């Protein structure tokens, strides 16, 4: 458990970012579930409670998810179920309802956890994120950035993308041993692996090959060649490389 | 000073900035709320916060200011019903996970319509139990959902 | 029978399901000092210096204790009857640490935060020693884990201990003909080594204890334990004080599964309370529970079997190497069960041999976990029997029916007279329920996954032969109701309820008239505690004996009152009868409460037995295997149990379901991984995965009741036997599905798919 000197509930995003930057031991808090497992001394803990960022809305082109939306809301929201049922499924596999009712998507994505089930979906959907300071950018750009003092307050997913997601877990509610998200539009494929155990990775050559109409075998070969896999308590790199093909085959059939 | 409405009763209480809701609730006498881990896996500490099941071990008490909280002590009728079914099956066992399981089951009954066994298991995935092996609890929960 | 074999809710069920404050931490005073323990970051090290001055200066800190401040008498905290077969090899705090997580210092403060702040400010200088982390190379390792003088109650020629060689125990037994000659003469022999991990009991309530001084300055310990009497005796030794000054009380317990058969947390608040005079409590974190308490013994078991071509098993040789970890809790006894509760399943044997080595390592100490060695032994032997059956092309069901021990036989191995067994019926019924003979053992499903079946059998004991002895006391109150005093230490499974049923049956009285008072060393009679599958059997018989004693006294009293021969007096329905004259208990109580001829009637009964009647079980797994991912799901599990008479069907069923599911976790999920310097990686529920609800599909339990003549109304035990079959039955199903035998637990998808490294 962390220790906190003070807790702040700013009245605007601007105020939140000012508070955040007022000291180097300040931290944003989402649901606080994963933050709780970290042993750090925090001067000021800042939440986005009450800023209206807990809404899921849509425009003609996009589905827009506020940074304070809970994972459970993503799972059950009709707009998400309508346009991105795979995203709903991806979050539904995380630990339990009670955790998902607390955990917030903005903080979860901002933390760039290697085990994330959400980030691969966002990367495959070529989603955009809005940061209080740095402004709007593609999720890919966000993932490449150095960690900095900012607030991720909105995510938007283009409706033109058809998203598919699958994972392999050793037990239900565990972290994924590997997950895969595929985003397809009329003229594009984006194949993304997560929990490798490192963070989400866009397999560019494989995506291009899929887009060019190459066979599953060829795309699998490319995935296994270009995606780096690692070993942790859950699985070895070799096993993950093998699973990468299995998951691809599963989603390939669904498409 | 924060204001919590617990089981309909209003409490005004000083809380430390580090305090999480489970500790505040236990300090206020709601001892049904139990803790089984530090990693948000076990679900023992489940309470309803504004009608949603949450992990009271993970929420800073300050963030619960002004909210309504329901613990097992506050749902007597439902607890008696569900508890009766659990006891008939012998599924309550040591009982340490029981309050959290019962609170999440009550939340499930309010939310899901006619769930399948798989849907029940998935909804209650975050409630660990080591005594029962789960199947007796499923039998009891099915009976409870049918009432 | 009116109460035995009938459905009864647990007597504590309404308190449990309404969230009443009945557990240790619920009962602790709000102003109790919070006790925390500084844990060693090193697997093997000498504490050269320890400076607590900054910790002591922290606000709210009451006391800080190091090895300099504690008694120097070595002891064991393994909850076993005196003289314990576990060595006296530990101190409250030692100048040497022997595993990552070992205790270094004790802090007590007003609040948890203050205690934690103080821990951070203790400065320790360690001299690191080479740790012994691999149990297969522990013997004669250059590092000696216990180089101090260790006291063993067991003579060296029995226990075989040699601490200078890191050997905690080493012994063996031979039965029948010479094993080597017999094996050499067999048509088929098989030799295999199996590895079992140090699984964590993972009860939902972590260790916790609360201590205070009572009005007469006696140390009172309210604690989450399975063994209150052992704790009282052992605390007295460890704290160098008279046991008359200690009282141990067991409230409701949030699960134990053997973990709480070792006194883990009591000693810390106890010494704080003694030194400060103030109430104190400790609540272990989950991380401490994983990394600083006890686990199952990791083992390597080597099995050699010989059979003739027809499938008759002629010889079994089993050698167990057991990883004890840093301290010798339950080391000698656990390993014994690997042989004693497996080999006697088979009784066409001409030769049998069992030998064991238990070694110290610089890892978390092992202790008791449901099954207590029988689980490891069963996985090894049953897996080997299944492989032998495959080799002989004999159905695993048939090879069992051909070789198992029968009721009335005396086993060659360990010389057990089996007075009750329906093991043959368990196998038959289980095979029928799973459809063993109705379908091929391997079936390819439409989606390309494979369904496959496997089976195994097992036995356990009921109490410890010639060691366990429990006493029960039952008192007729002046209001006609009854108080039953026992100390069986129910930790959730419903022992208390079963004991009330037995009392009600014996006294022919409504169970609601009986109040059970349990587990307070000041008030209730001696009982070793809740372990060795003894509750329903040992304490159960003590209750029956106590009730019969009371019944006799009541009959005599009533006969004297009526001035009729006792033989004409009968007891039923909460009253005493002489022909048509009825004397309700309440009236007898009133008569006894006044005047010169009054007096309180108390029945006492004890029970100990020269044998430990084995319950039996046959387990059948039906798995779904995904040949692409290696993932296995147990879609159906059938367990058929012979626990003698079933006293409470719902509670017995849940025992069996629970054991099967813990066994599934042990077989497939519950991985234990250490880092290179001896730190436990799998020390929380994020990393140590016990089964969750969606992991478990169908579990079906049936009973084949034998009648055990020495048990209460024919009952034997059920608590432990039920965990043993899952792993070998699943191992056999995996082989049926894949053609691959696995020799290491847990059987992870990767190993199933690619083979073990």
PDB file of N, CA and C in Angstrom, chain A residues 17 45 168:
ATOM      1  N   UNK A  17      -4.201  19.215 -13.594  1.00  0.00           N
ATOM      2  CA  UNK A  17      -2.830  19.153 -14.118  1.00  0.00           C
ATOM      3  C   UNK A  17      -1.910  20.092 -13.322  1.00  0.00           C
ATOM      4  N   UNK A  45      -2.432  13.051  -3.896  1.00  0.00           N
ATOM      5  CA  UNK A  45      -3.110  12.089  -4.748  1.00  0.00           C
ATOM      6  C   UNK A  45      -4.309  12.793  -5.369  1.00  0.00           C
ATOM      7  N   UNK A 168      -5.197 -16.069 -23.916  1.00  0.00           N
ATOM      8  CA  UNK A 168      -5.091 -17.345 -23.223  1.00  0.00           C
ATOM      9  C   UNK A 168      -4.706 -17.061 -21.784  1.00  0.00           C
TER      10      UNK A 168
END
